[in-house]
Coordinates of C-alpha atoms in Angstrom, one line a residue:
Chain A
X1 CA 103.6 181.4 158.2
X2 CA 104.4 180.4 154.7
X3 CA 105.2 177.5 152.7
X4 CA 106.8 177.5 149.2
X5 CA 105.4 175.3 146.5
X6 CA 108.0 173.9 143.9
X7 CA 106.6 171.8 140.9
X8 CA 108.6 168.7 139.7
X9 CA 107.4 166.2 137.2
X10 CA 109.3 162.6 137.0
X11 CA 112.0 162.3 134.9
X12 CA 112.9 158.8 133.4
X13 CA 115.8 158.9 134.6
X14 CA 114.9 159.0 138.6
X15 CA 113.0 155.8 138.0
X16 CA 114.5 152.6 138.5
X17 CA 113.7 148.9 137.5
X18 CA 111.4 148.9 140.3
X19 CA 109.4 151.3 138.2
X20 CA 108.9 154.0 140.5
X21 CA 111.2 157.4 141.1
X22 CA 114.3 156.0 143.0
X23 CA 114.8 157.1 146.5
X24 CA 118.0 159.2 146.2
X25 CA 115.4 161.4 143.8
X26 CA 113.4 163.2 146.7
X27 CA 116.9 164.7 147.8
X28 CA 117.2 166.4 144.7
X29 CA 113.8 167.5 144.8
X30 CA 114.0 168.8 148.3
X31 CA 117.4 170.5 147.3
X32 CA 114.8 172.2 144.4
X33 CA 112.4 173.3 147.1
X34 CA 114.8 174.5 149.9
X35 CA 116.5 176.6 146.5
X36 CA 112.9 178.0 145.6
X37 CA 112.2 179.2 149.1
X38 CA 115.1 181.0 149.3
X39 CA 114.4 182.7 146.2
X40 CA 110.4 183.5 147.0
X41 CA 112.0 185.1 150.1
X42 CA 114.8 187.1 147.9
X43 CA 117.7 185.7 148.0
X44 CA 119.0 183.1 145.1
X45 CA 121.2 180.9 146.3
X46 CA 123.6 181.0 143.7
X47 CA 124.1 184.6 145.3
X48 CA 124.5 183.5 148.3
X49 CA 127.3 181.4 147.3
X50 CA 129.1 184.3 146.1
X51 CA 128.9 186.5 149.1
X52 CA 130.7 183.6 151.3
X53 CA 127.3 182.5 152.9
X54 CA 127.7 178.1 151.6
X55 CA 125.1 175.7 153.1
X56 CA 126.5 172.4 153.3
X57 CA 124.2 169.9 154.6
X58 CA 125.0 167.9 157.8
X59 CA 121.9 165.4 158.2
X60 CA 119.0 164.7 156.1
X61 CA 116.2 162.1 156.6
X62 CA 113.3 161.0 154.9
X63 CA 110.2 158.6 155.4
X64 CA 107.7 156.9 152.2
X65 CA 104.2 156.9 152.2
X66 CA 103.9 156.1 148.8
X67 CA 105.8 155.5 145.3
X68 CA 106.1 158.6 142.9
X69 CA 105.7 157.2 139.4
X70 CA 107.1 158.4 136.0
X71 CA 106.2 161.6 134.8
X72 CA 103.9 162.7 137.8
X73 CA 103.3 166.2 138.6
X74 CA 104.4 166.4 142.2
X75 CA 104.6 169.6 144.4
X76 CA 107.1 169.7 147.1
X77 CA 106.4 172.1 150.1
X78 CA 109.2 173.3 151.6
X79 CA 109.3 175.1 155.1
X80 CA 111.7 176.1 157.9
X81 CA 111.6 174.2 160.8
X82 CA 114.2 175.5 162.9
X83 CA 116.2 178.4 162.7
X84 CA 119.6 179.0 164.7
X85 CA 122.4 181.7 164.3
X86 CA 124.4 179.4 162.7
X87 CA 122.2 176.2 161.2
X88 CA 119.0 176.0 159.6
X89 CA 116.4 173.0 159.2
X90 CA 114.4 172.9 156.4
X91 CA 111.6 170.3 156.3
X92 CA 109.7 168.8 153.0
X93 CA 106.8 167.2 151.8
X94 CA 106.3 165.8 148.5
X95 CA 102.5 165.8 147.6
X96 CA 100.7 163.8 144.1
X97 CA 97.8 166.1 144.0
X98 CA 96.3 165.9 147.5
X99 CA 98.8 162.4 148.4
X100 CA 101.3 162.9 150.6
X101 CA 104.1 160.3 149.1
X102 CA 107.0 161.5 151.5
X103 CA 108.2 163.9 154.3
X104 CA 111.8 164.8 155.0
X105 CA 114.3 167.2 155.7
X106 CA 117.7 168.6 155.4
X107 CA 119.7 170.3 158.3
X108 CA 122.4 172.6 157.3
X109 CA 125.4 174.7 158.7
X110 CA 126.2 178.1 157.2
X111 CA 129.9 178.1 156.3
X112 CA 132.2 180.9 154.8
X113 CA 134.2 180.4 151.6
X114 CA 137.1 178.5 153.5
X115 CA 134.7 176.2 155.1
X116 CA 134.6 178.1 158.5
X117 CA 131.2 178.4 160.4
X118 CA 129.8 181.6 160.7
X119 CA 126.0 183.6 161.2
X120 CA 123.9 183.7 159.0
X121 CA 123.6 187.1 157.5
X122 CA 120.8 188.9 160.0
X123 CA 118.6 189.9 157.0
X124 CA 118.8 186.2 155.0
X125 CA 117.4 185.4 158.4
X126 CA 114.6 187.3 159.0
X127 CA 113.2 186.5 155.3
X128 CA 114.0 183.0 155.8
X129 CA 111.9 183.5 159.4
X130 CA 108.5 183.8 157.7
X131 CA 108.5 180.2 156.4
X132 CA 109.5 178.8 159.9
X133 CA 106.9 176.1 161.0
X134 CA 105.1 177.1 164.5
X135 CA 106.4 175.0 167.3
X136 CA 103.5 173.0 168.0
X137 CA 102.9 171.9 164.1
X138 CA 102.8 168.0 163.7
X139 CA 105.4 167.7 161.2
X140 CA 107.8 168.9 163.7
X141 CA 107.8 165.4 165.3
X142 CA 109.2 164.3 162.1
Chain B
X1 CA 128.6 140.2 164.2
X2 CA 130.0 140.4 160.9
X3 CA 130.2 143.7 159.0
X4 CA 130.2 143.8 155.5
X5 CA 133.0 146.2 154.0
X6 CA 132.7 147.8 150.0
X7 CA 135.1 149.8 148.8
X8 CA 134.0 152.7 146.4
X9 CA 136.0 155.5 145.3
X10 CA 134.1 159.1 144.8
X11 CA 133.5 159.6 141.2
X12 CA 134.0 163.0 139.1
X13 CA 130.3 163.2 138.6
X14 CA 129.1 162.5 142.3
X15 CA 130.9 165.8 143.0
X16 CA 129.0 169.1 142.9
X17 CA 130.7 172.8 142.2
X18 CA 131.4 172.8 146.7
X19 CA 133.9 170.2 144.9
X20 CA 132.9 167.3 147.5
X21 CA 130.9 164.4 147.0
X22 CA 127.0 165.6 146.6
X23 CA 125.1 164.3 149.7
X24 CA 122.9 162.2 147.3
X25 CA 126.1 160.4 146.5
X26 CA 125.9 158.6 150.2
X27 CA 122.4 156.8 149.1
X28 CA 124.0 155.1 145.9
X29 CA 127.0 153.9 148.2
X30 CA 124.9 152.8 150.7
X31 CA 122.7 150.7 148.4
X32 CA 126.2 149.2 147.1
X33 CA 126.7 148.2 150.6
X34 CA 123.8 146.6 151.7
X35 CA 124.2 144.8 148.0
X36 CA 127.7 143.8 149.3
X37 CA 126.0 142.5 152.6
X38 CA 122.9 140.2 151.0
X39 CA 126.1 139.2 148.0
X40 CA 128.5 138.2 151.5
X41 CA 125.1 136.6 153.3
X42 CA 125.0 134.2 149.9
X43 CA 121.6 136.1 148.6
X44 CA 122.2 138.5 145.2
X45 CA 119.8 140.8 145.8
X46 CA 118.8 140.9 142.0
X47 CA 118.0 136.5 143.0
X48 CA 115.9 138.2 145.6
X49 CA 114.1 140.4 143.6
X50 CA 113.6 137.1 140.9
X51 CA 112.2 134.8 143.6
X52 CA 109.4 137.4 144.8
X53 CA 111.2 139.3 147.3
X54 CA 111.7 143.0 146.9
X55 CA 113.2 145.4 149.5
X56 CA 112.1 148.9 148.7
X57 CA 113.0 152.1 151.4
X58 CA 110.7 153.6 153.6
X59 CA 112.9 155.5 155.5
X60 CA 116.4 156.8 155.6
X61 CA 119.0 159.3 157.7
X62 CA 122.4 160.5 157.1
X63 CA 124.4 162.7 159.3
X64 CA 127.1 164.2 158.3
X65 CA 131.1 164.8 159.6
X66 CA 133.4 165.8 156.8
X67 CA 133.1 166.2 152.7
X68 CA 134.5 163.4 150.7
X69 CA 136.5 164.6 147.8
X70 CA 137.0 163.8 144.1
X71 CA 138.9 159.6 143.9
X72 CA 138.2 159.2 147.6
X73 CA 138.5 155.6 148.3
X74 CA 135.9 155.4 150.8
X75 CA 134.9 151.6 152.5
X76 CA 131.2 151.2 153.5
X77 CA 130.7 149.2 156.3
X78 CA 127.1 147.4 156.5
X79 CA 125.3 145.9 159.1
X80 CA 122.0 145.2 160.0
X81 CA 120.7 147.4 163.4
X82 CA 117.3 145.8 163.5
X83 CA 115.8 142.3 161.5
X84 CA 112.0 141.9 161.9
X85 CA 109.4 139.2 160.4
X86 CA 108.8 142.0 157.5
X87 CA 111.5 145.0 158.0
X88 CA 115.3 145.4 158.0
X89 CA 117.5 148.3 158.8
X90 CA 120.7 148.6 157.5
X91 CA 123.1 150.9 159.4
X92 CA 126.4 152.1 157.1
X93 CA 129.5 154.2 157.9
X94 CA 131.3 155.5 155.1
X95 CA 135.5 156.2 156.1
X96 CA 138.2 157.4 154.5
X97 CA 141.1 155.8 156.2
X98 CA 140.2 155.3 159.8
X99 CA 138.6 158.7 159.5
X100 CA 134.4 158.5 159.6
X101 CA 132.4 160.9 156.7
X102 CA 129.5 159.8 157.4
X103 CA 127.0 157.3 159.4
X104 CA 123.2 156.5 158.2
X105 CA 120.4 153.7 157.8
X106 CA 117.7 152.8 155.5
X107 CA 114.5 150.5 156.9
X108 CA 112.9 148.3 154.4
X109 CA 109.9 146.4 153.9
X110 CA 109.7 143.4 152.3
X111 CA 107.5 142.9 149.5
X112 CA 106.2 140.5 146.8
X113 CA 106.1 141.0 143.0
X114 CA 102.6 142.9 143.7
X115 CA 103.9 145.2 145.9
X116 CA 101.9 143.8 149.0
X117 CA 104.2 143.2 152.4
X118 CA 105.3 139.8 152.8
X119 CA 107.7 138.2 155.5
X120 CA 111.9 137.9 154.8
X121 CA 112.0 134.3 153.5
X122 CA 113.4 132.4 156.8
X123 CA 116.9 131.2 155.4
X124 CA 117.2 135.2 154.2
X125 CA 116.8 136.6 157.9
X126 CA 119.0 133.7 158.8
X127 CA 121.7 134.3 156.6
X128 CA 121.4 138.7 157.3
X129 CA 121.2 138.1 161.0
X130 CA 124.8 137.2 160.9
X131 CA 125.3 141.2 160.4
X132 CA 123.0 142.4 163.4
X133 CA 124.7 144.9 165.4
X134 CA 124.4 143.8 169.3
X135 CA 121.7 145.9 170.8
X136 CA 124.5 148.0 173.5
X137 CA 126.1 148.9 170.3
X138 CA 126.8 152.5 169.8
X139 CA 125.5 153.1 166.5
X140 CA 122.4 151.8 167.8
X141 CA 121.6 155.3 168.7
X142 CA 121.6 156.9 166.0
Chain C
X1 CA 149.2 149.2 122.1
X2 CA 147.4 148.7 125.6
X3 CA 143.9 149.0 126.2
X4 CA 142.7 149.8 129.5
X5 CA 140.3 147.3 131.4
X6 CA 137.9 148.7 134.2
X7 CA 135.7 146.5 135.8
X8 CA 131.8 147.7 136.8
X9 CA 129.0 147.0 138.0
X10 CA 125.4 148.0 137.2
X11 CA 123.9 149.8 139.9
X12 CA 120.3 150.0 141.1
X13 CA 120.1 153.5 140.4
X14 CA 121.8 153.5 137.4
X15 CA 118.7 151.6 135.8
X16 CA 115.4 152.8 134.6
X17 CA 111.8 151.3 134.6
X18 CA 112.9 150.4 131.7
X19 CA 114.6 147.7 133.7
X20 CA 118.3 148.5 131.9
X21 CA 120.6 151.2 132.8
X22 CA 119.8 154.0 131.4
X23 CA 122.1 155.7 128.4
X24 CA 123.2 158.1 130.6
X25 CA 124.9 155.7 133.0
X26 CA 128.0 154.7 129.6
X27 CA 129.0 158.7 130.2
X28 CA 129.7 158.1 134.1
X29 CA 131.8 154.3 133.2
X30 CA 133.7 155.7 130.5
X31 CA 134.8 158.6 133.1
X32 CA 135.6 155.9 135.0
X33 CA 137.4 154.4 131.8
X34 CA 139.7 157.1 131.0
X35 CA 140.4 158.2 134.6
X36 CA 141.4 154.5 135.1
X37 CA 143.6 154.3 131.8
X38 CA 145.0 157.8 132.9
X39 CA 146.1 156.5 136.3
X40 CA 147.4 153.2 134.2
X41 CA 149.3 155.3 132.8
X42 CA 150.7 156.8 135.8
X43 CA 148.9 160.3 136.3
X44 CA 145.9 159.7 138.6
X45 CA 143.5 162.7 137.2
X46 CA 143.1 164.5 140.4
X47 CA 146.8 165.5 140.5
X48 CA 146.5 166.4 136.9
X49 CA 143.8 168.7 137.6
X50 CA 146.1 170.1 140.7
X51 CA 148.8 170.7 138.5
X52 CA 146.6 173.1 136.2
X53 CA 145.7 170.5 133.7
X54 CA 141.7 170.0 133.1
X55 CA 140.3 167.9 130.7
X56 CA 137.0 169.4 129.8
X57 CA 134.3 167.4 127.5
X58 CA 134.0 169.0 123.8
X59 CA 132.0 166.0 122.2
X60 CA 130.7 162.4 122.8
X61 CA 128.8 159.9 120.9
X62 CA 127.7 156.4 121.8
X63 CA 126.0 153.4 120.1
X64 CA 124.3 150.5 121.8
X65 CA 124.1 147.3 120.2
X66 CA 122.5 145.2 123.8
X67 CA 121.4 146.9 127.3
X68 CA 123.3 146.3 130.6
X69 CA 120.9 144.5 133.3
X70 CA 120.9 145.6 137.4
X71 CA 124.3 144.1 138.5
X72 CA 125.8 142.8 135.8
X73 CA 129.5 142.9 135.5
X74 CA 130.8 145.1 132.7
X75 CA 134.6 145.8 131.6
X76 CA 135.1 148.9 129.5
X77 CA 137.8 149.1 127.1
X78 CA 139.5 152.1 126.8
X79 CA 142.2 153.4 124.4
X80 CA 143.1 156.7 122.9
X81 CA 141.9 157.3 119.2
X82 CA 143.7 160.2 118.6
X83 CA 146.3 162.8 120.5
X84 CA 147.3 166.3 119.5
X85 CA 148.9 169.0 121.2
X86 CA 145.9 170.5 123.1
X87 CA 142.9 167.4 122.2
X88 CA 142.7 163.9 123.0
X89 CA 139.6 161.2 121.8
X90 CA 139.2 158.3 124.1
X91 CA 137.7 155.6 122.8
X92 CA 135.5 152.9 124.8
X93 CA 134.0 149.6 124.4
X94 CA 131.3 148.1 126.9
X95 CA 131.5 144.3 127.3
X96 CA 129.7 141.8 129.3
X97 CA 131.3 138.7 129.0
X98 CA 132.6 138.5 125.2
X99 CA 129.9 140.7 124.2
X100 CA 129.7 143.6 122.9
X101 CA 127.4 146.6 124.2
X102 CA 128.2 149.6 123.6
X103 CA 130.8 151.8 122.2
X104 CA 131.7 155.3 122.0
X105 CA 134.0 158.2 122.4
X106 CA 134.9 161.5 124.3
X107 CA 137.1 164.2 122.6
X108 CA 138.3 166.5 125.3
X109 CA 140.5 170.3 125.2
X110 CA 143.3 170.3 128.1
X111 CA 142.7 173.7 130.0
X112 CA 144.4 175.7 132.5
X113 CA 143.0 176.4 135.8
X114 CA 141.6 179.7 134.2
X115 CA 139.6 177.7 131.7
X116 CA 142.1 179.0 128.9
X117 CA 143.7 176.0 126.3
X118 CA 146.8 174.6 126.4
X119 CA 149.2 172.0 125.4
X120 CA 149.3 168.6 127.4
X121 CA 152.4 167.9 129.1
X122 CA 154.5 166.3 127.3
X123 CA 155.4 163.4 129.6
X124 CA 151.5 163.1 130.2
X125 CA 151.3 162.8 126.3
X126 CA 154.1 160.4 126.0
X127 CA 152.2 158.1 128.4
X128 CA 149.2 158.5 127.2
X129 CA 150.5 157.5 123.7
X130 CA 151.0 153.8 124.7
X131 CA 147.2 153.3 124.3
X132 CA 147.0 155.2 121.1
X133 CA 144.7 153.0 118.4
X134 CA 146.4 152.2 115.2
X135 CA 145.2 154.0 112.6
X136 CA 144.1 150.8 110.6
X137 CA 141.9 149.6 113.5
X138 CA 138.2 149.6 113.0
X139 CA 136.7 151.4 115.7
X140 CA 138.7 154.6 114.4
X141 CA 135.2 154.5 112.0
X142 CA 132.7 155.6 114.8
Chain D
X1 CA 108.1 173.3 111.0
X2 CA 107.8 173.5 114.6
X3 CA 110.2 173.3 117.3
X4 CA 109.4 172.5 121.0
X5 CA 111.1 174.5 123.6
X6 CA 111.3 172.9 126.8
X7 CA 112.4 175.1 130.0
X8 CA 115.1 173.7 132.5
X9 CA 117.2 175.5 135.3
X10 CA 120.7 173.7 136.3
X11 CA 120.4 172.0 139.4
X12 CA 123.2 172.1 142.1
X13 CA 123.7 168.0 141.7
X14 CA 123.9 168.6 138.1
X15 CA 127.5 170.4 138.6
X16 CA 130.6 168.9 139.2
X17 CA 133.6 170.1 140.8
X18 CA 134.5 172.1 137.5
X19 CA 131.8 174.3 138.5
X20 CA 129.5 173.8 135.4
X21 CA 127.1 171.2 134.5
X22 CA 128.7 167.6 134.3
X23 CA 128.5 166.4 130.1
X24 CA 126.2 163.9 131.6
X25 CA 123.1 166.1 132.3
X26 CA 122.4 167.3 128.8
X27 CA 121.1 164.0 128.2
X28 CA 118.2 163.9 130.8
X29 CA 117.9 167.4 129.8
X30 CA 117.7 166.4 126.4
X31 CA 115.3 163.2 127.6
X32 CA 112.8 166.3 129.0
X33 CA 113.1 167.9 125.7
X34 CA 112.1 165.4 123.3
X35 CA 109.5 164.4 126.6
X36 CA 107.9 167.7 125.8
X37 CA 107.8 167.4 121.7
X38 CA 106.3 164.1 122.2
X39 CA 103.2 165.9 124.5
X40 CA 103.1 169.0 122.5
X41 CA 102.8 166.5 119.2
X42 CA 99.5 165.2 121.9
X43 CA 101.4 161.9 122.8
X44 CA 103.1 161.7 126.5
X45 CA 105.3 159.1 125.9
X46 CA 103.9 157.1 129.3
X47 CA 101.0 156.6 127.2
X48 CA 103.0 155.5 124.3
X49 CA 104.9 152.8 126.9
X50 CA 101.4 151.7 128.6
X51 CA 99.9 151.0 125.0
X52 CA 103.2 149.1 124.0
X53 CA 105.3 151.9 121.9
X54 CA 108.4 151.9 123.6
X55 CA 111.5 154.4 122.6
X56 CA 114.9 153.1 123.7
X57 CA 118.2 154.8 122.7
X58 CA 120.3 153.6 120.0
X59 CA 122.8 156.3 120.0
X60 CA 123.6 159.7 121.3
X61 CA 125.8 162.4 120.4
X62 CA 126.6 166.0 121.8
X63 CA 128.8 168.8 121.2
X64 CA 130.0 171.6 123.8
X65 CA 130.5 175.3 122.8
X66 CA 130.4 176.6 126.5
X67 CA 129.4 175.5 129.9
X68 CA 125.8 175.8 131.6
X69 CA 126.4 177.1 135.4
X70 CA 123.8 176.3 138.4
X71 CA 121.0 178.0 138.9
X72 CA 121.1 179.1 135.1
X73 CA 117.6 179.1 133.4
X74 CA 118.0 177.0 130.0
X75 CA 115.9 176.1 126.8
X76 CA 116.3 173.0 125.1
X77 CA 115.1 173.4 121.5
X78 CA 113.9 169.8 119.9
X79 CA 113.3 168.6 116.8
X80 CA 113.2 165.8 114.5
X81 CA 115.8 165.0 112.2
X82 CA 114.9 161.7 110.7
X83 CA 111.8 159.8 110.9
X84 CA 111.4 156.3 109.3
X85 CA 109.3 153.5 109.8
X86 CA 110.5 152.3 112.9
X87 CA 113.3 154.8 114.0
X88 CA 113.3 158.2 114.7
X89 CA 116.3 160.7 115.4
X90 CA 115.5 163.9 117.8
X91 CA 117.9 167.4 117.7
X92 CA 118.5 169.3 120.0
X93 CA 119.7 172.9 121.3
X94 CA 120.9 174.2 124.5
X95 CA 120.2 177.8 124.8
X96 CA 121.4 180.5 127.4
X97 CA 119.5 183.4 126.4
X98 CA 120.7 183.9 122.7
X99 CA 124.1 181.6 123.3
X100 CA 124.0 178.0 122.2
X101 CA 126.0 176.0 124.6
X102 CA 125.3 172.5 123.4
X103 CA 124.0 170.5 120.5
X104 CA 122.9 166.8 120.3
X105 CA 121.0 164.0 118.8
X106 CA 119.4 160.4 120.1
X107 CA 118.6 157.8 118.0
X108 CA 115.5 155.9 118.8
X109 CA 114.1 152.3 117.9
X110 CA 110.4 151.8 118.4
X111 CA 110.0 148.3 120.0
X112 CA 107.0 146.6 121.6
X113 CA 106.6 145.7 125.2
X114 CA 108.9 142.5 124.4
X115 CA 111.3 144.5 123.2
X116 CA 110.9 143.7 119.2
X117 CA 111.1 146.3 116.6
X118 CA 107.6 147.6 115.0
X119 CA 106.5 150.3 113.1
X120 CA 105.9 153.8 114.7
X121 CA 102.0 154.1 114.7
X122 CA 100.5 155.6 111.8
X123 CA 99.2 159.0 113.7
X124 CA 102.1 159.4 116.1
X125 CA 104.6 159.4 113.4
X126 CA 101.9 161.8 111.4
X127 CA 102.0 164.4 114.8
X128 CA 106.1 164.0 115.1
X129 CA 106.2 165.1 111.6
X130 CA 105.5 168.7 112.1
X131 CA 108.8 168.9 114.4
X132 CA 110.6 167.3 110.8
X133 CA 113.8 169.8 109.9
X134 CA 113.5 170.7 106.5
X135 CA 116.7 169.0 104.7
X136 CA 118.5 171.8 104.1
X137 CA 118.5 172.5 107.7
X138 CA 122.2 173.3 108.4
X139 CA 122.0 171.7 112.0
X140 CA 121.1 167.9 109.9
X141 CA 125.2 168.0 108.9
X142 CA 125.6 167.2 112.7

């Protein structure tokens, strides 16, 4: 099983007056990681886009340990943690060097250029198959 | 039960190239409607935050049923699905028309100016328990 | 000469731990600004932008003379600084209260749906006109 | 003279419905840039806030020459263009590849942790000077 390891820092802007990264922030870091495991496994997104394969997300969630201050180095590892013909659900944690600060996911639906659901393609699924958490991992509970 | 309503419309840069409203968007809307709420309840939440009481997430969900598009105008309705000595939950449905995009929560934890958990100030949980959804509710599922 | 008035408030996550909204935040109100002065002036910018019109961003500038706190309630002025066949430059002015922010502009190309220039309609032009600055006024300096 | 390049790919909540990057963006991108001068100079500018050397924004301005699409891998290239006693002006260039999409500047005040003006210390302004255009730099007409 494999896990894909995206680096973010903080930006300024994700902070808030509270002085910590705001909490809409870790979505767009998870979007970064679920992007960069798609990639490691060979297919860029961007691409997939073109060839009619869109994955709009239907639910996310996500749970705080900790606060992620300005300009930290955070890693954010990203895996599969389910894997149907038609929807896929990624899961996330966002680490400060050994810290976990959050955990979350996204669940999607693979939908053609019109909208319409549809498979994913067979061989974007087997590559996306290798990061797919095994079922009795604890962060399946999530 | 109350429910607090805000009305938003989608803005041209909460959209993404899908050309609907990023899921991120549904965070910052939310926030504006559990604002609205604590504004309706009699407490500005930036009064709150100046008195010693501060309400950061530790956990949210959204699920989604259809894309909001570009000058939307999209009500938020806000309740309050669970009130505890230290936590709230705020539960939020986002429509256009009579039509629901989108349901979700976020649970808080109250805190003091040093970050240490303190309880909802007693005329606070008065005023927000005005909001709390009955316990058959629906939504309570979610 | 009209000036269009839209009313805004400061949200959470448009501030930084800087405790103000960040600089960033004046480029999403004055969208709001000129969509609102657009629809004023009776072409709601979504129908424009069905009807093969876009209003791409060439250039903006703004100046800040005060920040804008978490919640507080802004009004942006906007008027049109200048108007030729295929450009326009709003112009904006932040406010809280009676005083003044910020102020700044956005000089836009109209497009067609294949990103190539083109003349504004004229009857958009013509209604658009009505906020044109006269050329004596001062903020035609910026 | 040295100029510090800073890496950035477009994220997918950095577009907007037109497909590209929304105006917006370039300034966090540009915020990263100036982020990265200010480290490579051997000052990270959460130092310079924790020891009371803050760097708020006094004005911005960009230009467009073509639009950055998601996923695309961009450099920002930052310099200084002015640097006085107590302000300092950054420049900056978005590159694809060899293609300059975007110029810009930010004005900066330095202020203390009460937010009064005071002078830039001695050896940061000394380690920002090696990023100093040279006069005749065309891109100082901007």
């Amino acid at each position: 099983m494999r896990i894909h390891r995206e680096h973010v820092s903080v930006r300024y802007a994700e902070t808030d007056r509270m002085g910590v990264a705001h909490h809409s922030s870790y979505l767009l870091w998870f979007e970064l990681g679920r992007t960069g495991l798609l990639r490691e496994a060979g297919y860029a997104y961007r691409d997939l886009e073109a060839s009619g394969c869109l994955l709009p997300v239907l639910e996310y969630g996500c749970t705080f340990h900790r606060g992620a201050d300005y300009d930290d180095r955070l890693v954010i590892e990203t895996t599969v943690r389910a894997l149907r013909s038609r929807t896929v659900v990624f899961a996330y944690r966002t680490l400060r060097d050994e810290e976990l600060l959050a955990e979350g996911f996204t669940r999607h639906l693979c939908v053609d250029g019109s909208n319409l659901p549809r498979r994913l393609p067979d061989d974007v699924r087997r590559a996306v198959a290798d990061f797919l958490l095994p079922p009795e991992h604890p962060s399946t509970e999530l």
